[in-house]
Amino acid sequence: MSLIISDILHHLHINNINEAFSTGSNWGSSPDAAVKDIFSPTDGKKIASVKMATATDYNAVVESAAKAFKTWRTIPAPKRGEIVRQIGEQLRVNKKELGTLVSYEMGKSLQEGYGEVQEMIDICDFAVGLSRQLYGLTMHSERPEHRMYEQYHPLGIVGVISAFNFPVAVWSWNAMLAWVCGDVCIWKPSEKTPLTAIACQHIAQTVFKANNIEDGVSCLVIGDREIGELMANDTRVPLVSATGSTRMGKAVSAAVGARLGKSLLELGGNNAIIITENADLDMSLIGAVFGAVGTAGQRCTSTRRLIIHEHVYEAFKQKLVNAYQQIKIGDPLNENNHMGPLIDQDAVTLYLASIEKCKAEGGNFVVEGGKLDGDAYSSGCYVKPCIAEVENHYQIVQHETFAPILYLIKFKTIEEAIELQNGVPQGLSSAIMTQNLREAETFLSYAGSDCGIANVNIGTSGAEIGGAFGGEKETGGGRESGSDAWKVYMRRQTNTINYSKTLPLAQGIKFDL
Ligand code: UN1
């Protein structure tokens, strides 16, 4: 086991990574559980060997979660919020170690690793406030001496399938809200990043235990696709929240839909920034470069396309080319580097294949890509961020490649820019850079961006937790984290109460006996 990992696990009081703290929510108890070796994309070293859950393990976890739900839902929401507050405190205490682990296991820069933990802390704070709200409405009844209102009850077990790129933050968006709502959670993290999940599970479990809450409110199941399939088909799991590729989301949605369960999908993006002739180009540059190379282009909100006005096209292209020459690529734990590796060799293969496809379709690379070799890049997962001039209709441009490939597209009118921005199957995030009110408001209007997120003078990535996060079209339509996203974790009940001495029927219907 690598030194970084053993130090961090020691700090977090984790003695055995193959135990989620206590038996009730342990995923790998079957003697026939397979073991998977995990390697860091930063240095290629083996991080750990993690047990993979079997179907029997999964079943035991669901039973423990179902049992825990019966008690958890009886605890008043503000008291549940108090426990989430304590989890937030523990995340604060362990921010440095957890952020380092995220960075080492996933490969994002240390700053972004810390940012991811901060995102968890922020959603804890949000959820604590929410635990004293969870408001329903009251309505006026059409009948005399009647009262109508609605209330929200917990759903039960929430299954959370998360991706490698935000190995812990996306879980926390779901888990913290679900917990204050009175639900219990079963988390299936990406099998590419199980250690950060194990660390968070230990932190949450320590807090639940200290508050004498029975096992099963926070469950972790590390396993392969089969576990996700079991969850999607399981009628004991009323809500499945899944983050990942559109292909995966379609499969989850079909399985959950077939049993009329609820799914919350946060799938691929193909995010563009429109840079108009009225943009502040220096500001636009920071937004564009961070959006494209941050997390090595592996955010679902990463900037994949720049749609640039013809009058500023050449000038902005030159700025980009200069900026890309300054980007330092290497060990993400070294804070001098802007960009770390891709997650694994498969991702590198996909990146290289996408560059070839782009060239075959006529793409003109103004900054060349390629794999990086040499001692500093020994894991084999480091690549160069690159930029290509393309047409929006190219197949490769229509497709989300999880890598730092940035496409440049030219436009003449704002209407054309919006059409290009919307002219892809995905609809997650979008942005416009302009100091012109008309352009900004057109972009935000009903005739503007068709995405779930539309920003002005901000890049496409780095959303705050306070807003609802998600997108339209092939992005799946789900909304997580802030605003009223909590409602999906609860069931709404409409209550009408008659305190009169008669029983009048609605719609004035007469029915006398
Ligand atoms: C994701 O890539 O799945 O807006 C989530 C952002 C982050 C979350 C990204 N706050 O870029």
PDB file of N, CA and C and ligand atoms in Angstrom, residues 119 163 165-166 170 173 243 266 298-302 402 428 453 460-464 469, ligand 1:
ATOM      1  N   GLU A 119     -17.320  21.093  -1.313  1.00  0.00           N
ATOM      2  CA  GLU A 119     -18.667  20.941  -1.868  1.00  0.00           C
ATOM      3  C   GLU A 119     -19.513  20.031  -0.949  1.00  0.00           C
ATOM      4  N   ALA A 163     -20.140   8.449 -10.029  1.00  0.00           N
ATOM      5  CA  ALA A 163     -19.094   8.258 -11.041  1.00  0.00           C
ATOM      6  C   ALA A 163     -17.717   8.566 -10.456  1.00  0.00           C
ATOM      7  N   ASN A 165     -15.494  10.713 -11.459  1.00  0.00           N
ATOM      8  CA  ASN A 165     -14.943  12.066 -11.620  1.00  0.00           C
ATOM      9  C   ASN A 165     -15.226  12.982 -10.437  1.00  0.00           C
ATOM     10  N   PHE A 166     -16.367  12.780  -9.803  1.00  0.00           N
ATOM     11  CA  PHE A 166     -16.651  13.445  -8.521  1.00  0.00           C
ATOM     12  C   PHE A 166     -16.961  12.326  -7.538  1.00  0.00           C
ATOM     13  N   VAL A 170     -20.823  14.104  -5.349  1.00  0.00           N
ATOM     14  CA  VAL A 170     -22.158  13.798  -5.878  1.00  0.00           C
ATOM     15  C   VAL A 170     -22.915  12.862  -4.919  1.00  0.00           C
ATOM     16  N   TRP A 173     -24.332  15.157  -2.226  1.00  0.00           N
ATOM     17  CA  TRP A 173     -25.530  15.898  -2.641  1.00  0.00           C
ATOM     18  C   TRP A 173     -26.769  15.049  -2.378  1.00  0.00           C
ATOM     19  N   THR A 243     -25.437   8.901 -11.624  1.00  0.00           N
ATOM     20  CA  THR A 243     -24.588   9.856 -12.341  1.00  0.00           C
ATOM     21  C   THR A 243     -23.618   9.067 -13.194  1.00  0.00           C
ATOM     22  N   GLU A 266     -28.271  12.168 -13.818  1.00  0.00           N
ATOM     23  CA  GLU A 266     -27.358  13.272 -14.129  1.00  0.00           C
ATOM     24  C   GLU A 266     -26.296  12.680 -15.045  1.00  0.00           C
ATOM     25  N   GLN A 298     -12.636  15.979 -17.361  1.00  0.00           N
ATOM     26  CA  GLN A 298     -13.477  14.841 -16.970  1.00  0.00           C
ATOM     27  C   GLN A 298     -14.631  15.253 -16.049  1.00  0.00           C
ATOM     28  N   ARG A 299     -15.065  16.511 -16.130  1.00  0.00           N
ATOM     29  CA  ARG A 299     -16.295  16.887 -15.415  1.00  0.00           C
ATOM     30  C   ARG A 299     -17.445  16.733 -16.386  1.00  0.00           C
ATOM     31  N   CYS A 300     -18.625  16.451 -15.861  1.00  0.00           N
ATOM     32  CA  CYS A 300     -19.759  16.452 -16.785  1.00  0.00           C
ATOM     33  C   CYS A 300     -20.065  17.884 -17.217  1.00  0.00           C
ATOM     34  N   THR A 301     -19.531  18.861 -16.466  1.00  0.00           N
ATOM     35  CA  THR A 301     -19.716  20.265 -16.826  1.00  0.00           C
ATOM     36  C   THR A 301     -18.518  20.844 -17.597  1.00  0.00           C
ATOM     37  N   SER A 302     -17.537  20.031 -17.924  1.00  0.00           N
ATOM     38  CA  SER A 302     -16.340  20.528 -18.628  1.00  0.00           C
ATOM     39  C   SER A 302     -16.732  21.279 -19.891  1.00  0.00           C
ATOM     40  N   PHE A 402     -14.764  12.237 -22.540  1.00  0.00           N
ATOM     41  CA  PHE A 402     -14.332  12.655 -21.202  1.00  0.00           C
ATOM     42  C   PHE A 402     -12.814  12.871 -21.201  1.00  0.00           C
ATOM     43  N   LEU A 428     -26.645  19.855 -20.493  1.00  0.00           N
ATOM     44  CA  LEU A 428     -26.328  20.116 -19.086  1.00  0.00           C
ATOM     45  C   LEU A 428     -25.996  21.590 -18.813  1.00  0.00           C
ATOM     46  N   ILE A 453     -28.333  24.403 -16.932  1.00  0.00           N
ATOM     47  CA  ILE A 453     -27.517  25.464 -16.333  1.00  0.00           C
ATOM     48  C   ILE A 453     -27.137  26.442 -17.439  1.00  0.00           C
ATOM     49  N   THR A 460     -18.611  27.022 -17.788  1.00  0.00           N
ATOM     50  CA  THR A 460     -19.686  26.021 -17.696  1.00  0.00           C
ATOM     51  C   THR A 460     -19.575  25.149 -16.448  1.00  0.00           C
ATOM     52  N   SER A 461     -18.366  25.065 -15.879  1.00  0.00           N
ATOM     53  CA  SER A 461     -18.188  24.155 -14.727  1.00  0.00           C
ATOM     54  C   SER A 461     -18.186  24.952 -13.428  1.00  0.00           C
ATOM     55  N   GLY A 462     -18.136  24.214 -12.318  1.00  0.00           N
ATOM     56  CA  GLY A 462     -18.000  24.872 -11.022  1.00  0.00           C
ATOM     57  C   GLY A 462     -19.285  25.457 -10.473  1.00  0.00           C
ATOM     58  N   ALA A 463     -20.404  24.731 -10.665  1.00  0.00           N
ATOM     59  CA  ALA A 463     -21.682  25.201 -10.122  1.00  0.00           C
ATOM     60  C   ALA A 463     -21.661  25.178  -8.595  1.00  0.00           C
ATOM     61  N   GLU A 464     -22.374  26.118  -7.983  1.00  0.00           N
ATOM     62  CA  GLU A 464     -22.514  26.130  -6.520  1.00  0.00           C
ATOM     63  C   GLU A 464     -23.613  25.151  -6.117  1.00  0.00           C
ATOM     64  N   PHE A 469     -28.969  21.200  -9.683  1.00  0.00           N
ATOM     65  CA  PHE A 469     -27.938  20.808 -10.642  1.00  0.00           C
ATOM     66  C   PHE A 469     -28.445  19.675 -11.517  1.00  0.00           C
TER      67      PHE A 469
HETATM   68  C1  UN1 B   1     -19.991  16.310 -12.277  1.00  0.00           C
HETATM   69  O1  UN1 B   1     -19.068  16.517 -13.067  1.00  0.00           O
HETATM   70  O2  UN1 B   1     -20.612  15.216 -12.275  1.00  0.00           O
HETATM   71  O3  UN1 B   1     -20.328  22.139 -11.454  1.00  0.00           O
HETATM   72  C2  UN1 B   1     -20.388  17.255 -11.211  1.00  0.00           C
HETATM   73  C3  UN1 B   1     -19.314  21.457 -11.292  1.00  0.00           C
HETATM   74  C4  UN1 B   1     -19.195  20.686  -9.997  1.00  0.00           C
HETATM   75  C5  UN1 B   1     -19.943  19.399 -10.068  1.00  0.00           C
HETATM   76  C6  UN1 B   1     -19.697  18.581 -11.283  1.00  0.00           C
HETATM   77  N1  UN1 B   1     -19.719  21.501  -8.935  1.00  0.00           N
HETATM   78  O4  UN1 B   1     -18.418  21.394 -12.118  1.00  0.00           O
END
